[in-house]
Each structure stands twice: as structure tokens, then as C-alpha cells.
mmCIF file of C-alpha atoms and ligand atoms in Angstrom:
data_model
loop_
_atom_site.group_PDB
_atom_site.id
_atom_site.type_symbol
_atom_site.label_atom_id
_atom_site.label_comp_id
_atom_site.label_asym_id
_atom_site.label_seq_id
_atom_site.Cartn_x
_atom_site.Cartn_y
_atom_site.Cartn_z
ATOM 1 C CA MET U 244 12.843 28.427 -2.101
ATOM 2 C CA GLN U 245 15.197 25.504 -0.234
ATOM 3 C CA THR U 246 16.054 22.969 -2.659
ATOM 4 C CA GLY U 247 18.295 20.041 -2.468
ATOM 5 C CA LEU U 248 16.013 17.803 -0.993
ATOM 6 C CA GLN U 249 17.705 14.764 -2.997
ATOM 7 C CA GLY U 250 17.905 11.876 -0.502
ATOM 8 C CA ARG U 251 15.624 13.474 2.131
ATOM 9 C CA ASP U 252 13.116 11.032 4.318
ATOM 10 C CA LEU U 253 9.091 12.630 4.402
ATOM 11 C CA ILE U 254 8.112 11.027 7.787
ATOM 12 C CA SER U 255 6.683 13.795 9.176
ATOM 13 C CA THR U 256 6.127 17.343 7.886
ATOM 14 C CA GLN U 257 7.889 18.602 11.228
ATOM 15 C CA ASP U 258 10.843 17.054 10.151
ATOM 16 C CA TRP U 259 11.030 19.662 7.210
ATOM 17 C CA THR U 260 11.754 23.694 7.371
ATOM 18 C CA LYS U 261 8.574 25.487 6.262
ATOM 19 C CA SER U 262 10.690 27.160 3.357
ATOM 20 C CA GLU U 263 10.840 23.388 2.138
ATOM 21 C CA ILE U 264 7.133 22.688 2.256
ATOM 22 C CA ASP U 265 6.839 25.969 0.373
ATOM 23 C CA THR U 266 9.110 24.246 -2.123
ATOM 24 C CA VAL U 267 6.808 21.270 -2.391
ATOM 25 C CA ILE U 268 3.717 23.525 -3.039
ATOM 26 C CA ASP U 269 5.786 25.462 -5.662
ATOM 27 C CA VAL U 270 6.514 22.315 -7.364
ATOM 28 C CA ALA U 271 3.291 20.418 -6.962
ATOM 29 C CA LEU U 272 1.655 23.620 -9.088
ATOM 30 C CA ASP U 273 4.300 23.434 -11.708
ATOM 31 C CA LEU U 274 3.434 19.395 -12.334
ATOM 32 C CA LYS U 275 -0.094 20.071 -11.958
ATOM 33 C CA ARG U 276 -0.005 22.519 -14.799
ATOM 34 C CA ARG U 277 2.683 20.723 -16.914
ATOM 35 C CA ARG U 278 0.280 17.490 -16.379
ATOM 36 C CA ALA U 279 -3.003 20.082 -17.352
ATOM 37 C CA LEU U 280 -1.103 20.775 -20.659
ATOM 38 C CA GLY U 281 0.379 17.641 -21.759
ATOM 39 C CA GLU U 282 3.651 18.400 -21.047
ATOM 40 C CA LYS U 283 5.958 15.415 -20.427
ATOM 41 C CA HIS U 284 7.867 15.252 -17.119
ATOM 42 C CA ALA U 285 9.937 12.139 -16.879
ATOM 43 C CA LEU U 286 11.912 13.625 -13.928
ATOM 44 C CA LEU U 287 12.262 10.174 -12.460
ATOM 45 C CA ASP U 288 13.419 8.027 -15.774
ATOM 46 C CA ASP U 289 14.120 4.823 -15.035
ATOM 47 C CA LYS U 290 13.668 5.122 -11.077
ATOM 48 C CA VAL U 291 11.761 2.822 -9.097
ATOM 49 C CA LEU U 292 9.737 3.535 -5.635
ATOM 50 C CA ALA U 293 8.581 0.304 -3.417
ATOM 51 C CA MET U 294 5.886 0.674 -1.867
ATOM 52 C CA LEU U 295 4.944 -1.761 1.187
ATOM 53 C CA PHE U 296 1.546 -1.588 2.598
ATOM 54 C CA PHE U 297 0.657 -3.130 5.991
ATOM 55 C CA PHE U 298 -2.595 -1.854 5.633
ATOM 56 C CA SER U 299 -5.370 -0.869 2.793
ATOM 57 C CA SER U 300 -5.849 1.921 0.511
ATOM 58 C CA THR U 301 -7.623 3.369 -2.231
ATOM 59 C CA ARG U 302 -5.921 6.800 -2.939
ATOM 60 C CA THR U 303 -2.592 6.728 -1.454
ATOM 61 C CA ARG U 304 -1.865 3.577 -3.637
ATOM 62 C CA ALA U 305 -2.908 4.581 -6.896
ATOM 63 C CA SER U 306 -1.954 8.068 -6.716
ATOM 64 C CA PHE U 307 1.558 7.081 -5.678
ATOM 65 C CA GLU U 308 1.701 4.518 -8.620
ATOM 66 C CA ALA U 309 0.089 6.657 -11.296
ATOM 67 C CA GLY U 310 2.331 9.315 -10.081
ATOM 68 C CA VAL U 311 5.905 7.546 -10.587
ATOM 69 C CA ALA U 312 4.496 6.658 -13.756
ATOM 70 C CA GLN U 313 3.991 10.211 -14.853
ATOM 71 C CA LEU U 314 7.398 11.008 -13.940
ATOM 72 C CA GLY U 315 8.920 8.277 -15.960
ATOM 73 C CA GLY U 316 9.809 5.794 -13.674
ATOM 74 C CA HIS U 317 8.005 2.608 -11.825
ATOM 75 C CA ALA U 318 6.132 1.609 -8.676
ATOM 76 C CA GLN U 319 6.430 -1.811 -7.460
ATOM 77 C CA PHE U 320 3.217 -2.762 -5.210
ATOM 78 C CA ILE U 321 4.303 -4.978 -1.526
ATOM 79 C CA GLU U 322 1.533 -6.166 0.372
ATOM 80 C CA SER U 323 3.027 -6.923 3.768
ATOM 81 C CA ARG U 324 1.347 -10.264 3.977
ATOM 82 C CA THR U 325 2.710 -11.525 0.842
ATOM 83 C CA THR U 326 6.669 -10.981 2.164
ATOM 84 C CA GLN U 327 8.800 -12.835 4.578
ATOM 85 C CA ILE U 328 8.209 -9.660 7.427
ATOM 86 C CA SER U 329 5.894 -12.337 9.169
ATOM 87 C CA HIS U 330 8.843 -15.069 8.859
ATOM 88 C CA GLY U 331 11.285 -12.595 10.461
ATOM 89 C CA ASP U 332 12.314 -9.816 7.921
ATOM 90 C CA THR U 333 13.211 -7.084 10.317
ATOM 91 C CA PRO U 334 12.912 -3.150 9.858
ATOM 92 C CA LYS U 335 16.623 -3.102 9.204
ATOM 93 C CA GLU U 336 16.707 -5.710 6.479
ATOM 94 C CA ILE U 337 13.932 -4.393 4.922
ATOM 95 C CA GLY U 338 15.348 -0.948 4.982
ATOM 96 C CA GLU U 339 19.102 -2.326 3.727
ATOM 97 C CA ILE U 340 17.708 -4.812 1.129
ATOM 98 C CA LEU U 341 14.509 -2.658 -0.703
ATOM 99 C CA GLY U 342 16.719 0.186 -0.405
ATOM 100 C CA ARG U 343 19.533 -1.334 -2.768
ATOM 101 C CA TYR U 344 16.930 -2.171 -5.065
ATOM 102 C CA ASN U 345 14.892 0.958 -5.476
ATOM 103 C CA ASP U 346 15.184 4.533 -5.333
ATOM 104 C CA GLY U 347 12.744 5.394 -2.866
ATOM 105 C CA LEU U 348 10.744 3.260 -0.089
ATOM 106 C CA ALA U 349 6.982 4.233 0.734
ATOM 107 C CA ILE U 350 5.110 2.778 3.537
ATOM 108 C CA ARG U 351 2.063 2.517 5.161
ATOM 109 C CA GLN U 352 2.261 1.016 8.388
ATOM 110 C CA VAL U 353 -0.918 2.346 10.518
ATOM 111 C CA ASP U 354 -0.824 -0.176 13.663
ATOM 112 C CA TRP U 355 -0.773 1.970 17.081
ATOM 113 C CA GLY U 356 2.515 2.308 18.652
ATOM 114 C CA VAL U 357 4.169 0.504 15.736
ATOM 115 C CA GLY U 358 3.885 2.243 12.366
ATOM 116 C CA ASN U 359 5.915 5.250 12.932
ATOM 117 C CA ASP U 360 8.534 3.233 15.006
ATOM 118 C CA TYR U 361 8.521 1.004 11.923
ATOM 119 C CA GLN U 362 9.482 3.400 9.485
ATOM 120 C CA ARG U 363 11.921 5.307 11.316
ATOM 121 C CA ALA U 364 14.033 2.010 11.935
ATOM 122 C CA VAL U 365 13.488 1.265 8.065
ATOM 123 C CA ALA U 366 14.675 4.918 7.336
ATOM 124 C CA GLU U 367 17.724 4.332 9.709
ATOM 125 C CA ALA U 368 19.051 1.235 7.494
ATOM 126 C CA SER U 369 17.601 2.636 4.400
ATOM 127 C CA ARG U 370 20.219 4.116 1.380
ATOM 128 C CA VAL U 371 17.202 5.828 -0.557
ATOM 129 C CA PRO U 372 14.565 8.317 0.870
ATOM 130 C CA VAL U 373 11.833 6.806 2.993
ATOM 131 C CA LEU U 374 7.900 8.233 2.362
ATOM 132 C CA ASN U 375 5.690 7.824 5.010
ATOM 133 C CA MET U 376 2.225 6.583 3.172
ATOM 134 C CA GLN U 377 0.604 7.035 6.689
ATOM 135 C CA CYS U 378 1.684 5.949 9.875
ATOM 136 C CA ASP U 379 0.145 5.953 13.426
ATOM 137 C CA LEU U 380 1.166 9.315 14.044
ATOM 138 C CA TYR U 381 1.362 11.147 10.735
ATOM 139 C CA HIS U 382 -0.118 11.195 7.249
ATOM 140 C CA PRO U 383 2.270 14.044 5.760
ATOM 141 C CA PHE U 384 0.838 13.500 2.155
ATOM 142 C CA GLN U 385 -2.515 13.972 2.845
ATOM 143 C CA VAL U 386 -1.895 17.157 5.077
ATOM 144 C CA LEU U 387 0.109 18.775 2.133
ATOM 145 C CA ALA U 388 -2.341 17.859 -0.241
ATOM 146 C CA ASP U 389 -4.682 19.383 2.207
ATOM 147 C CA LEU U 390 -2.357 22.416 2.373
ATOM 148 C CA LEU U 391 -2.165 22.932 -1.691
ATOM 149 C CA THR U 392 -6.473 22.859 -1.550
ATOM 150 C CA ILE U 393 -6.579 25.188 0.786
ATOM 151 C CA ILE U 394 -4.507 27.842 -0.905
ATOM 152 C CA GLU U 395 -6.131 27.051 -4.277
ATOM 153 C CA HIS U 396 -9.863 27.351 -2.653
ATOM 154 C CA LYS U 397 -8.656 30.173 0.044
ATOM 155 C CA GLY U 398 -5.815 31.484 -0.959
ATOM 156 C CA ASP U 399 -2.567 32.065 1.810
ATOM 157 C CA PRO U 400 -3.595 30.388 5.055
ATOM 158 C CA ARG U 401 -2.703 33.275 7.421
ATOM 159 C CA GLY U 402 -5.493 34.296 9.405
ATOM 160 C CA LEU U 403 -8.052 31.309 8.344
ATOM 161 C CA THR U 404 -10.166 29.950 10.852
ATOM 162 C CA ILE U 405 -9.664 25.864 10.193
ATOM 163 C CA ASN U 406 -11.414 23.603 12.260
ATOM 164 C CA VAL U 407 -10.053 20.305 12.636
ATOM 165 C CA SER U 408 -12.955 18.140 14.418
ATOM 166 C CA TYR U 409 -13.594 14.778 15.576
ATOM 167 C CA ALA U 410 -16.876 13.306 13.653
ATOM 168 C CA TYR U 411 -18.559 10.160 14.609
ATOM 169 C CA ALA U 412 -18.114 6.743 12.767
ATOM 170 C CA SER U 413 -19.009 3.364 13.566
ATOM 171 C CA SER U 414 -16.881 1.222 11.327
ATOM 172 C CA TYR U 415 -13.388 0.997 12.533
ATOM 173 C CA GLN U 416 -10.930 3.023 15.261
ATOM 174 C CA LYS U 417 -9.095 5.231 12.359
ATOM 175 C CA PRO U 418 -5.737 6.570 13.570
ATOM 176 C CA LEU U 419 -4.984 9.759 14.811
ATOM 177 C CA SER U 420 -2.677 10.807 11.939
ATOM 178 C CA VAL U 421 -4.524 12.850 10.090
ATOM 179 C CA PRO U 422 -5.685 15.375 12.780
ATOM 180 C CA GLN U 423 -2.213 15.411 14.306
ATOM 181 C CA SER U 424 -0.467 16.111 11.016
ATOM 182 C CA LEU U 425 -3.440 18.939 10.305
ATOM 183 C CA ILE U 426 -2.922 20.348 13.725
ATOM 184 C CA LEU U 427 0.993 20.632 13.263
ATOM 185 C CA LEU U 428 0.789 21.772 9.567
ATOM 186 C CA MET U 429 -1.754 24.163 9.356
ATOM 187 C CA THR U 430 -0.283 26.446 12.595
ATOM 188 C CA ARG U 431 2.863 26.587 10.734
ATOM 189 C CA PHE U 432 1.105 28.531 7.912
ATOM 190 C CA GLY U 433 -0.342 30.930 10.419
ATOM 191 C CA ALA U 434 -3.743 29.793 10.664
ATOM 192 C CA ASN U 435 -6.067 29.970 13.253
ATOM 193 C CA VAL U 436 -6.393 26.611 14.134
ATOM 194 C CA ARG U 437 -9.197 24.686 16.218
ATOM 195 C CA LEU U 438 -9.012 21.276 17.684
ATOM 196 C CA THR U 439 -12.566 20.121 18.390
ATOM 197 C CA ARG U 440 -13.151 16.766 20.218
ATOM 198 C CA PRO U 441 -14.842 14.896 22.977
ATOM 199 C CA PRO U 442 -12.755 14.310 25.998
ATOM 200 C CA GLU U 443 -12.231 11.164 25.417
ATOM 201 C CA PHE U 444 -10.752 12.004 21.794
ATOM 202 C CA LYS U 445 -7.703 13.724 22.727
ATOM 203 C CA LEU U 446 -4.831 13.855 20.737
ATOM 204 C CA MET U 447 -0.768 13.241 22.008
ATOM 205 C CA PRO U 448 -0.024 15.705 24.405
ATOM 206 C CA ASP U 449 3.537 16.296 22.540
ATOM 207 C CA ILE U 450 1.739 16.979 19.245
ATOM 208 C CA VAL U 451 -0.636 19.332 20.775
ATOM 209 C CA ALA U 452 2.222 21.255 22.322
ATOM 210 C CA GLN U 453 4.108 21.178 19.217
ATOM 211 C CA ALA U 454 1.252 22.509 17.510
ATOM 212 C CA GLU U 455 0.808 25.543 20.260
ATOM 213 C CA ASN U 456 4.396 26.242 19.515
ATOM 214 C CA ASN U 457 4.068 26.116 15.747
ATOM 215 C CA ALA U 458 1.087 28.795 16.250
ATOM 216 C CA ARG U 459 2.946 30.901 18.676
ATOM 217 C CA THR U 460 6.373 31.065 16.003
ATOM 218 C CA ALA U 461 4.069 31.567 12.970
ATOM 219 C CA GLY U 462 1.533 34.146 14.333
ATOM 220 C CA GLY U 463 -1.477 32.435 14.217
ATOM 221 C CA SER U 464 -3.562 30.758 17.106
ATOM 222 C CA PHE U 465 -4.373 27.112 18.289
ATOM 223 C CA GLU U 466 -7.463 26.043 20.660
ATOM 224 C CA VAL U 467 -9.157 23.238 21.586
ATOM 225 C CA LEU U 468 -13.106 23.031 21.962
ATOM 226 C CA GLU U 469 -15.262 20.576 23.357
ATOM 227 C CA ASP U 470 -18.982 21.851 21.483
ATOM 228 C CA PHE U 471 -19.061 20.213 18.092
ATOM 229 C CA ASP U 472 -21.388 23.339 16.837
ATOM 230 C CA ALA U 473 -19.008 26.021 18.098
ATOM 231 C CA GLY U 474 -15.919 24.063 16.023
ATOM 232 C CA PHE U 475 -18.226 25.290 13.068
ATOM 233 C CA ARG U 476 -19.078 28.863 14.025
ATOM 234 C CA ASP U 477 -17.494 31.494 11.477
ATOM 235 C CA ALA U 478 -15.065 28.815 10.512
ATOM 236 C CA ASP U 479 -13.241 29.267 6.829
ATOM 237 C CA VAL U 480 -12.459 25.322 6.544
ATOM 238 C CA VAL U 481 -14.253 22.640 8.184
ATOM 239 C CA TYR U 482 -12.548 19.357 8.482
ATOM 240 C CA PRO U 483 -14.668 16.834 10.470
ATOM 241 C CA LYS U 484 -13.479 13.509 10.376
ATOM 242 C CA SER U 485 -13.353 10.623 12.881
ATOM 243 C CA TRP U 486 -10.241 8.969 14.826
ATOM 244 C CA GLY U 487 -10.472 6.453 17.825
ATOM 245 C CA CYS U 488 -10.039 7.568 21.376
ATOM 246 C CA MET U 489 -6.825 5.110 21.836
ATOM 247 C CA LEU U 490 -5.291 7.482 24.607
ATOM 248 C CA THR U 491 -8.519 6.690 26.681
ATOM 249 C CA THR U 492 -8.740 2.766 26.163
ATOM 250 C CA ASP U 493 -7.144 0.053 23.990
ATOM 251 C CA ASP U 494 -10.350 -2.043 24.594
ATOM 252 C CA LEU U 495 -12.311 -1.937 21.393
ATOM 253 C CA GLU U 496 -15.909 -2.665 22.810
ATOM 254 C CA GLU U 497 -15.100 0.367 25.518
ATOM 255 C CA SER U 498 -13.779 2.316 22.423
ATOM 256 C CA ALA U 499 -17.154 1.997 20.480
ATOM 257 C CA ARG U 500 -19.380 2.110 23.479
ATOM 258 C CA ILE U 501 -17.325 5.797 24.030
ATOM 259 C CA GLY U 502 -17.936 6.823 20.575
ATOM 260 C CA ALA U 503 -21.438 5.945 20.680
ATOM 261 C CA GLN U 504 -22.359 8.712 23.053
ATOM 262 C CA TYR U 505 -20.732 11.300 20.062
ATOM 263 C CA SER U 506 -23.105 9.850 17.464
ATOM 264 C CA ASP U 507 -24.772 13.006 16.824
ATOM 265 C CA TRP U 508 -21.442 14.308 15.657
ATOM 266 C CA ILE U 509 -22.463 14.545 12.227
ATOM 267 C CA ALA U 510 -21.147 17.160 9.988
ATOM 268 C CA ASP U 511 -24.532 18.071 8.395
ATOM 269 C CA GLU U 512 -26.154 21.054 6.447
ATOM 270 C CA ARG U 513 -27.446 22.609 10.126
ATOM 271 C CA ARG U 514 -23.453 22.858 11.085
ATOM 272 C CA MET U 515 -22.368 23.816 7.636
ATOM 273 C CA ALA U 516 -24.961 26.836 8.061
ATOM 274 C CA LEU U 517 -22.978 27.918 10.824
ATOM 275 C CA ALA U 518 -19.596 28.193 9.082
ATOM 276 C CA LYS U 519 -19.073 31.028 7.015
ATOM 277 C CA PRO U 520 -21.173 31.023 3.823
ATOM 278 C CA ASP U 521 -18.268 30.223 1.531
ATOM 279 C CA ALA U 522 -16.353 27.794 4.019
ATOM 280 C CA ILE U 523 -15.048 24.607 2.637
ATOM 281 C CA TYR U 524 -15.687 21.433 3.532
ATOM 282 C CA MET U 525 -12.774 18.714 3.731
ATOM 283 C CA HIS U 526 -12.325 15.290 3.999
ATOM 284 C CA CYS U 527 -9.523 13.138 3.432
ATOM 285 C CA LEU U 528 -11.377 10.140 2.603
ATOM 286 C CA PRO U 529 -12.643 7.478 2.802
ATOM 287 C CA ALA U 530 -15.826 8.980 4.903
ATOM 288 C CA ASP U 531 -18.526 6.982 6.977
ATOM 289 C CA ARG U 532 -21.574 8.866 4.772
ATOM 290 C CA GLY U 533 -24.731 8.901 6.768
ATOM 291 C CA VAL U 534 -22.687 8.642 10.271
ATOM 292 C CA GLU U 535 -19.773 11.418 9.627
ATOM 293 C CA VAL U 536 -21.026 13.419 7.065
ATOM 294 C CA THR U 537 -24.487 13.506 5.301
ATOM 295 C CA ASP U 538 -24.668 12.997 1.562
ATOM 296 C CA ALA U 539 -25.953 16.727 1.086
ATOM 297 C CA VAL U 540 -22.567 18.297 2.847
ATOM 298 C CA ILE U 541 -19.922 15.821 0.935
ATOM 299 C CA ASP U 542 -21.638 16.094 -2.202
ATOM 300 C CA GLY U 543 -22.923 19.503 -1.778
ATOM 301 C CA PRO U 544 -21.361 23.083 -3.142
ATOM 302 C CA ASN U 545 -18.804 23.764 -0.398
ATOM 303 C CA SER U 546 -17.183 20.522 -0.424
ATOM 304 C CA VAL U 547 -13.618 20.276 -2.047
ATOM 305 C CA VAL U 548 -13.041 16.500 -1.195
ATOM 306 C CA TYR U 549 -12.437 15.548 -5.022
ATOM 307 C CA ASP U 550 -9.901 18.245 -5.672
ATOM 308 C CA GLU U 551 -8.067 17.095 -1.963
ATOM 309 C CA ALA U 552 -7.840 13.266 -3.570
ATOM 310 C CA GLU U 553 -6.714 14.717 -6.860
ATOM 311 C CA ASN U 554 -3.914 16.956 -4.943
ATOM 312 C CA ARG U 555 -2.608 13.636 -3.895
ATOM 313 C CA LEU U 556 -1.090 13.035 -6.895
ATOM 314 C CA HIS U 557 0.190 16.349 -7.323
ATOM 315 C CA VAL U 558 2.178 16.929 -3.994
ATOM 316 C CA GLN U 559 3.379 13.409 -3.950
ATOM 317 C CA LYS U 560 5.165 13.586 -7.646
ATOM 318 C CA ALA U 561 6.727 16.680 -6.121
ATOM 319 C CA VAL U 562 8.038 15.357 -3.043
ATOM 320 C CA MET U 563 9.726 12.358 -5.291
ATOM 321 C CA ALA U 564 10.943 14.445 -7.717
ATOM 322 C CA LEU U 565 12.801 16.412 -5.205
ATOM 323 C CA THR U 566 14.069 13.415 -3.099
ATOM 324 C CA MET U 567 14.762 10.593 -5.249
HETATM 325 N N1 CP L 182 -6.725 9.477 2.412
HETATM 326 C C1 CP L 182 -6.361 8.528 2.302
HETATM 327 O O1 CP L 182 -5.153 8.159 2.599
HETATM 328 O O2 CP L 182 -6.835 7.510 1.688
HETATM 329 P P1 CP L 182 -6.611 5.847 1.592
HETATM 330 O O3 CP L 182 -6.601 5.186 2.654
HETATM 331 O O4 CP L 182 -7.587 5.180 0.529
HETATM 332 O O5 CP L 182 -5.057 5.538 0.890
#
């Protein structure tokens, strides 16, 4: 177990060693147990987290705010549109100034080609840890919660077949951050990771190369499939969710037309029957019900989506307690 994480940013899980991530999971399980027992764990007494949102959220906002309160601290919710950012506050100024008021800065900025650069620039100027609540490239707290959920339901991820798959959605061009973070993290834990997606829905080549390298180092495997049904076959974990085709086009009408070709990429009971009988169905939520996934699957016996959502709280508390 690696400790000594005080002051560290968490922008991508790739920036942390496997041993440091093991520490997060260990501490998250301890804090989960302590909360279940009603034991006080005010590890962030008098500390304050700034939560800066450029985009909407249900789970991330609610779980960070609840988590800080349970740790004895306070969270301030800041919507970018109510700040002076649009009138000139630069990332350097945000890092310098909010870093002087707070003990941690959490940011959600998912704009394509902007979000990660913004977070790195704030982190450069900040004297306190910057925690990535989702950017255009990564969603580290989501996938740490997913890792904890897999461990709780399936045990050690080593040797498990995990299918990270595109699914159709009509609502909006969702970021690449969840599938990219999933393939990066699950390959580090020795899983056999499948990335299943239509040819127009590629992930960033550099991220895919890192996932391949992770798999080689950890002794698992990484493969890319283009057949939705094949991704489900004999899988232990299925994670079909939508993302945008921003590497193919930046035209929203064209991306909607391309996506519509794959409207049959929906996680339904026939697809779930192709996976192992005890396979778990995962989704970070929100899901487009009836489009990405049927009610029978997301509300069915294999679905662990509420455990995933709960585990956001526990992993975030662990990282905040370790870094702030
Ligand atoms: N999964 C997730 O990040 O949910 P929110 O967008 O509601 O925060």
C-alpha cells in the first residue's frame, strides 16, 4: 500500500501508480464500512472543497457534497455561469485564487478539446489538489467506483472479460471520458478488456495505445471489436454506453446521422443472454432508457447500477481524505 498522497492531483488514473490506486480501494472499503456502522470519520475537519461545474450533474455533485460533509468538511458549489470566468477569469487565476480559499478544487469541464487542458492549467497554478469530476478525456472517479463495484461483485478483476461497448443514444454527443478511463484502468488490473464500437466511434489512438501497453504490463489482454453482439459473448462484465463520434466529425447533424445507423445497439435481454449467466450489467448513468438499454436489463437481476452510483461516494471520500 502506497500512502503519502497528500497534495496530489487526480486528473487521470494513469497519473497514479497501481499501488496508489489499491490504497484508494482499501480506504474506500474502510470508509464504507465505517459509514455502515455509524462510526464518525471526520478526517477533513474544517477543510473546504470548491466544486466548479461547467456542465450539469446529478451523481457527481451530490456525492462529492455529501462525502465532504461526512468527512467533517464543507463543499462550496460553484456554477461557472455564475462566476466571472466568461468575463476574463483565467485558469491560472482560478487555480491561484480558489486554491488560496480552499483545501481542494474539484472541476467538471467536459468541452471537447478544452476540458482536460483547463484542468491541467488550473492544477499548474493551484497550491491544493485538483480533482477531476470529469473532463473531455477522463472520468477518474467514475471508473474508480466501477472498479470497486466489480471487485465487490466479481472479486479480483484479473482474468475477467470486461466488455466496454458503445450503445446508441439520441440525447446528445456524450464525452469519451468514461470508455477511455475504463479501458485505461481495467487493463491495469489484469482484466481481458474488449472495446466494442462501430468504426466511426473510435477512441483516441493515444489512449488505446496506453490501454494496450497496460494490458501487456499487467498480463491481461485488450482487443477491439466492431460487432455489438460479439462484445457480449461470454463476458463477465458488460458496460454498454453511448459516446460521441467526435474523432470522425465535429458536425452535430452529421454525428446524429452516423449514430442513427446504430440504433439497434441497445442492451436488451437477448444480448444479456449472450454473456455469462452471472454477468453484471454496468452503466455510469444517466442512461437513455429504451434507447441505450431496455428497462428489463437496467432494472433486471444482473444490473449493479445503483451500487456503482453509491460507490462514487466511497471512492471520492477516500481520495479526498488521502489528498486534501
Ligand atoms: N455518472 C455521472 O458522472 O453522473 P452525473 O453526470 O449525474 O454526475
